[in-house]
């Protein structure tokens, strides 16, 4: 019941309503009786027509009429005139029902059903639609029906596109028309139809059209999403490229069970240690790609490496991902230390492609060295020492920007990760920036600020030589401004702000180095040589730019406002992570950790786990709820009982995939003694829980 | 703004059930199964499901089942997937799924899947992404999802995706919050939310909140309490619900209550009905309003009911 005022009925209204109700009741009973008796006599059909005029949503009555149509069509065999008469009568009933309720699913479908039989003229349909769409230009049933009729009549797409232009010219505030325009245009561009190629010219005209809408009334949302879609088409019209990798170009990897290869220990930022013979190899692209495999990525090495298996770094998506991982296993049997060089090249085949069908074409090469030394084998027993996340445990890493191998301004000749943006794309974004600055100089509006922020980010991404820092500062200011301007959507802007802030932090070696530390703990030689990054106390609510910090092994994200850690799954080297004092609302929000096989130390103390009745990541987490994981107790030799499992299933699914040695969980509502006992059962390698040694 | 008039709403829902002769009741007679689902789920969220005679409801629900396995909206009407889901949901509420001949219901739903993965609503062939969600949900509740071609079903839903990140009835159809709920729900239930552009759709959805705090279903439309469910549940499934102001929305829903006679309407001072009463209460539950049972955003049933079915003991061992 929509839009009917709440007021007590006057006696005369109540009386009239009772009469109508009785009449309707009577018709409905007759209809059901006729339906059950398969009575398709003229009078019986009349009852259903009258009924549908009163109550167009009565689906059984439509079904009854369809049965009647089938019945009569069978009888009339091939008599065209009587077939047409039967079908036209149905069109008439459907039309009068639509006049009664233009949103009736049953009436619209009945019309479709009859038209699909053929024999009826479709000319009338467009006229009828014209009338309905004039009365309500946003009726989505009418638009759906229009697409159906256009298909039936083979109306060319550009003609329908013209119709959306006319609708928009009449009144730009017609989201339905903008929507249909995007669907039609996408098809025409895709087909490279005549007049719609090259795409650049078409998109320029579309920008002009949507400017008129946005600039006429910036608060009307009709053009907002269309403009963002155009921007997306503009940016996506570029081939994917490799933004980063681990190991990065010209890096040294040391595979050793001890920390000292020679007599000196190089900084952990300049080399990587692994006590197994395996290192991960990670490729990170600017957009999700498919087709990464051993034929599209050639790995040459002086070591004898087996064919590599590539996997996307995402749990549910098996086809496309920004990040891809493989593992290199080096021979361990040699007695002497060995140096191997590894060369990874991509871009020789067209196989790696973005979702929009652009191929990775730029030849890119990464070379790095791996030193293998397993002759000293006193394996260090990591895990007995407790990692403390106190400030005094972190000291400046004492490395000069020049020697720091990470950071996006560190491109070397072969590993020069740079986009190959078209001139048109750069020019278009520049034009848009100028226009939206102009809009903002005239009127203070949120779509102006938001669009400008997005344009500046697109500019920074596509023009590597721009002064990124200045632009990022401006974007941060815009989001700060938006948080005040439009407080209802505060956290939307806050999340965007966080992403930009992280981009700023990671944009240069200098700024990144300010967050790099060495961990100091006398008793812990392992951690001593760990690459630490502290992004604590930044008030960030979201993670971004992980591609620039793939090398991090110890990450401190404490004292932020994180409710989600999406993106962390790419940080495959992470062994220690602090998320203490954030806004993590449930274990399901920690899904990305399930892919971090090296994680040993986790601090999630002082969050909101167990405090919320509604879990906002319930369906972003693999579980039986989404058919993406099954409970299989038979294969788990655990002493958990079912009551525990029913109450703590999220923790069970999360932790069964990670072999944690240290966990801090205090300061969460869920953290009871019985829960801790459950954790000890499902985490057999746990050594420290909330600072206490596990017995 | 006042508080939730729980007692009044319970009385209102119970009274709707008894009222059968006024015009609105007659108009809605054919979808009584939906009405039962709305009313009973609302009662359960309010903690008052025990005011209803479960056996009576269950036997009425079963009297609406047809030879085909499908359920109709009321006795004497035709079966349709819409009412089949409501019937299964009502039985789930009362923990009475065992009265069903699971294979029979499953066969009905499975038989409605088309070659392209989409689902028809009934034998007459209307296709709509709503029916995809309904089929997937219905089979999930019955532990029979493996009986359909899930991959094709997901592909069809994805083919309804639009430039704004939302979803329409069929490929090319305009995004609409109700439709988005169905499509996001279908993807959630099949572990396929990676097909959703969460930031883009999240922005579109959070911009449904208008000045009054209420949510509309499409750009430049009026707010309506029912979108407290459609928009909110979608925002929750993609973890973007913090992008709207919860306080303002709570106020809007409470402002739509009829505090005298119970029930909730689409907008303040409009006539109430059981549909908006359910969506208002369900919305408040999603907003973590005190002393309401939490509701599951994808199954559209109380969380304890869903957990009992999907994570419960009998399926764990």
Coordinates of C-alpha atoms in Angstrom, one line a residue, chain A residues 1-6 17 20-21 24-25 28 32 35-36 54-55 57-60 63-64 66-67 70 105 109 113 136 138-140 143-144 147 173 175-176 178-180 182-183 219-222 224-226 228-229 316-317 446-447 450 454 486 488-493 495-496 499 542 563-564 566 611-620 623-628 630-633 642-643 645-646 649 653, chain B residues 20-24 26-27 29-30 72-73 75-80 83 122 124-126 128 130 140 145 162-164 169-170 172-176 179 188-191 193-194 198-200 203-204 206-209 218-221 224 226 236-245 248 256-258 265-267 269-273 275-276 285-286 288 294-299 303 306-307 310-311 313 316-317:
Chain A
X1 CA 0.0 0.0 0.0
X2 CA 1.8 3.1 -1.1
X3 CA 1.1 6.7 -0.6
X4 CA -2.4 6.3 0.9
X5 CA -2.9 8.7 3.8
X6 CA -3.4 7.2 7.2
X17 CA -15.4 -0.1 0.5
X20 CA -16.5 -3.1 -3.4
X21 CA -14.9 -5.8 -1.3
X24 CA -14.4 -8.4 -5.6
X25 CA -14.8 -11.4 -3.3
X28 CA -12.7 -14.0 -7.2
X32 CA -11.5 -19.8 -9.0
X35 CA -10.5 -22.0 -13.3
X36 CA -10.9 -25.3 -11.4
X54 CA -10.4 -4.4 -10.4
X55 CA -7.3 -6.3 -9.3
X57 CA -2.2 -8.4 -9.6
X58 CA -4.4 -11.5 -9.3
X59 CA -2.0 -13.8 -11.0
X60 CA -4.2 -16.9 -11.0
X63 CA -3.0 -17.9 -15.7
X64 CA -6.7 -18.7 -16.3
X66 CA -3.7 -18.0 -20.7
X67 CA -5.2 -21.4 -20.4
X70 CA -4.4 -22.0 -25.4
X105 CA 3.9 -7.4 -13.2
X109 CA 3.8 -10.2 -18.6
X113 CA 3.2 -13.6 -23.5
X136 CA 5.6 8.2 -15.9
X138 CA 10.6 6.4 -14.8
X139 CA 8.3 3.4 -14.9
X140 CA 10.8 0.5 -15.1
X143 CA 11.2 0.5 -20.0
X144 CA 11.7 -3.3 -19.7
X147 CA 13.5 -3.3 -24.6
X173 CA 16.3 14.3 -14.7
X175 CA 17.7 8.2 -14.5
X176 CA 15.9 5.5 -16.4
X178 CA 20.5 7.6 -18.7
X179 CA 20.6 3.9 -17.7
X180 CA 19.2 2.7 -20.9
X182 CA 24.6 3.3 -21.0
X183 CA 23.3 -0.2 -21.9
X219 CA 22.1 18.0 -6.7
X220 CA 20.0 15.9 -9.2
X221 CA 21.6 12.4 -9.2
X222 CA 20.4 11.5 -12.7
X224 CA 26.1 11.3 -11.5
X225 CA 26.5 7.7 -12.2
X226 CA 26.6 8.1 -15.9
X228 CA 31.4 8.1 -13.3
X229 CA 30.7 5.3 -15.9
X316 CA 36.6 -17.0 -4.2
X317 CA 37.6 -15.6 -7.6
X446 CA 29.1 17.6 -3.2
X447 CA 29.1 15.9 -6.6
X450 CA 33.6 14.2 -5.2
X454 CA 38.0 11.1 -8.4
X486 CA 27.5 15.7 3.8
X488 CA 25.2 11.3 6.5
X489 CA 27.8 9.7 4.3
X490 CA 30.7 10.6 6.5
X491 CA 32.2 7.1 6.5
X492 CA 32.0 6.8 2.7
X493 CA 34.3 9.8 2.4
X495 CA 37.1 5.3 3.6
X496 CA 38.1 7.1 0.4
X499 CA 42.9 5.1 0.7
X542 CA 40.5 1.0 5.1
X563 CA 36.5 -2.4 10.2
X564 CA 37.8 -4.3 7.2
X566 CA 40.4 -6.2 2.5
X611 CA 29.7 -6.8 20.1
X612 CA 27.5 -6.7 17.1
X613 CA 24.3 -8.5 16.5
X614 CA 24.5 -8.0 12.7
X615 CA 27.7 -9.2 11.0
X616 CA 28.5 -7.1 7.9
X617 CA 31.0 -9.5 6.6
X618 CA 29.0 -12.7 7.1
X619 CA 28.7 -13.2 3.4
X620 CA 32.2 -12.1 2.5
X623 CA 31.3 -20.7 5.1
X624 CA 28.4 -23.1 4.8
X625 CA 26.1 -20.1 4.7
X626 CA 27.4 -19.2 1.2
X627 CA 28.1 -22.8 0.2
X628 CA 31.8 -22.0 -0.1
X630 CA 31.5 -27.2 4.5
X631 CA 31.8 -28.3 8.1
X632 CA 33.7 -31.5 8.0
X633 CA 34.4 -32.8 11.4
X642 CA 29.4 -29.1 18.8
X643 CA 28.1 -26.5 21.1
X645 CA 31.4 -25.0 17.1
X646 CA 27.9 -23.7 16.8
X649 CA 32.0 -21.2 13.9
X653 CA 36.8 -21.4 10.0
Chain B
X20 CA -10.5 -10.9 5.9
X21 CA -13.4 -8.9 4.6
X22 CA -12.3 -5.4 3.9
X23 CA -11.3 -4.3 0.4
X24 CA -7.5 -4.4 1.0
X26 CA -9.6 -9.2 -0.5
X27 CA -7.2 -7.6 -3.0
X29 CA -6.0 -12.6 -0.7
X30 CA -4.0 -14.3 -3.4
X72 CA 0.2 -21.1 -4.2
X73 CA -0.4 -17.8 -2.5
X75 CA -5.8 -22.2 -1.2
X76 CA -7.3 -22.5 -4.7
X77 CA -4.7 -20.4 -6.4
X78 CA -1.9 -21.5 -8.7
X79 CA 1.6 -22.5 -7.6
X80 CA 4.4 -20.0 -8.1
X83 CA 4.9 -18.4 -2.7
X122 CA 6.0 -20.6 -12.8
X124 CA 4.1 -19.6 -17.8
X125 CA 7.7 -18.6 -18.2
X126 CA 8.1 -15.0 -16.8
X128 CA 13.2 -12.2 -13.5
X130 CA 14.1 -12.1 -8.4
X140 CA 19.7 -23.5 0.3
X145 CA 21.5 -26.2 -4.0
X162 CA 24.5 -2.4 -14.8
X163 CA 26.9 0.5 -15.3
X164 CA 26.0 1.8 -11.8
X169 CA 15.1 -7.7 -13.6
X170 CA 16.6 -9.0 -16.8
X172 CA 19.5 -4.4 -19.6
X173 CA 16.9 -3.7 -16.9
X174 CA 17.4 -0.6 -14.7
X175 CA 18.9 -1.0 -11.3
X176 CA 16.3 -1.0 -8.5
X179 CA 16.2 -6.2 -7.5
X188 CA 25.9 -14.0 -1.4
X189 CA 24.3 -17.4 -1.0
X190 CA 26.5 -18.9 -3.7
X191 CA 29.8 -17.4 -2.5
X193 CA 30.1 -11.7 -4.2
X194 CA 33.3 -11.1 -6.0
X198 CA 31.3 -3.2 -3.9
X199 CA 32.5 0.4 -3.9
X200 CA 30.5 1.4 -6.9
X203 CA 28.0 4.4 -3.4
X204 CA 24.8 4.0 -5.4
X206 CA 24.3 4.8 0.2
X207 CA 23.1 7.7 -2.0
X208 CA 19.5 6.2 -1.6
X209 CA 19.4 7.9 1.8
X218 CA 16.1 4.5 -7.2
X219 CA 17.6 7.9 -7.8
X220 CA 15.3 10.9 -7.5
X221 CA 12.5 8.9 -6.0
X224 CA 9.9 4.3 1.5
X226 CA 10.4 -1.0 2.6
X236 CA 25.3 -5.2 4.8
X237 CA 26.0 -8.1 2.4
X238 CA 28.8 -6.0 0.7
X239 CA 30.0 -4.5 4.0
X240 CA 29.2 -0.9 3.2
X241 CA 26.4 -0.2 5.6
X242 CA 28.5 2.3 7.6
X243 CA 28.2 4.6 4.6
X244 CA 24.8 5.7 5.6
X245 CA 23.5 7.4 8.8
X248 CA 18.7 9.1 10.8
X256 CA 6.4 5.9 10.1
X257 CA 4.8 3.9 13.0
X258 CA 1.1 4.2 13.8
X265 CA 3.6 2.7 6.7
X266 CA 5.7 3.5 3.7
X267 CA 6.1 7.2 4.8
X269 CA 1.3 9.5 8.2
X270 CA 0.4 7.1 5.4
X271 CA -1.8 4.0 5.9
X272 CA 0.0 1.0 7.5
X273 CA 0.1 -2.5 6.1
X275 CA 4.4 -5.5 4.3
X276 CA 5.8 -2.2 5.5
X285 CA 16.8 -5.4 13.3
X286 CA 19.5 -4.8 10.7
X288 CA 20.9 -3.3 15.7
X294 CA 19.0 -10.2 14.6
X295 CA 17.9 -11.0 11.0
X296 CA 20.1 -12.5 8.3
X297 CA 20.5 -10.2 5.4
X298 CA 20.6 -12.9 2.7
X299 CA 18.2 -15.5 4.0
X303 CA 19.9 -15.4 12.3
X306 CA 19.5 -19.7 9.6
X307 CA 22.3 -20.9 11.8
X310 CA 22.9 -24.1 7.8
X311 CA 25.3 -24.6 10.7
X313 CA 24.4 -30.0 14.6
X316 CA 27.7 -30.8 11.1
X317 CA 28.0 -34.4 12.0

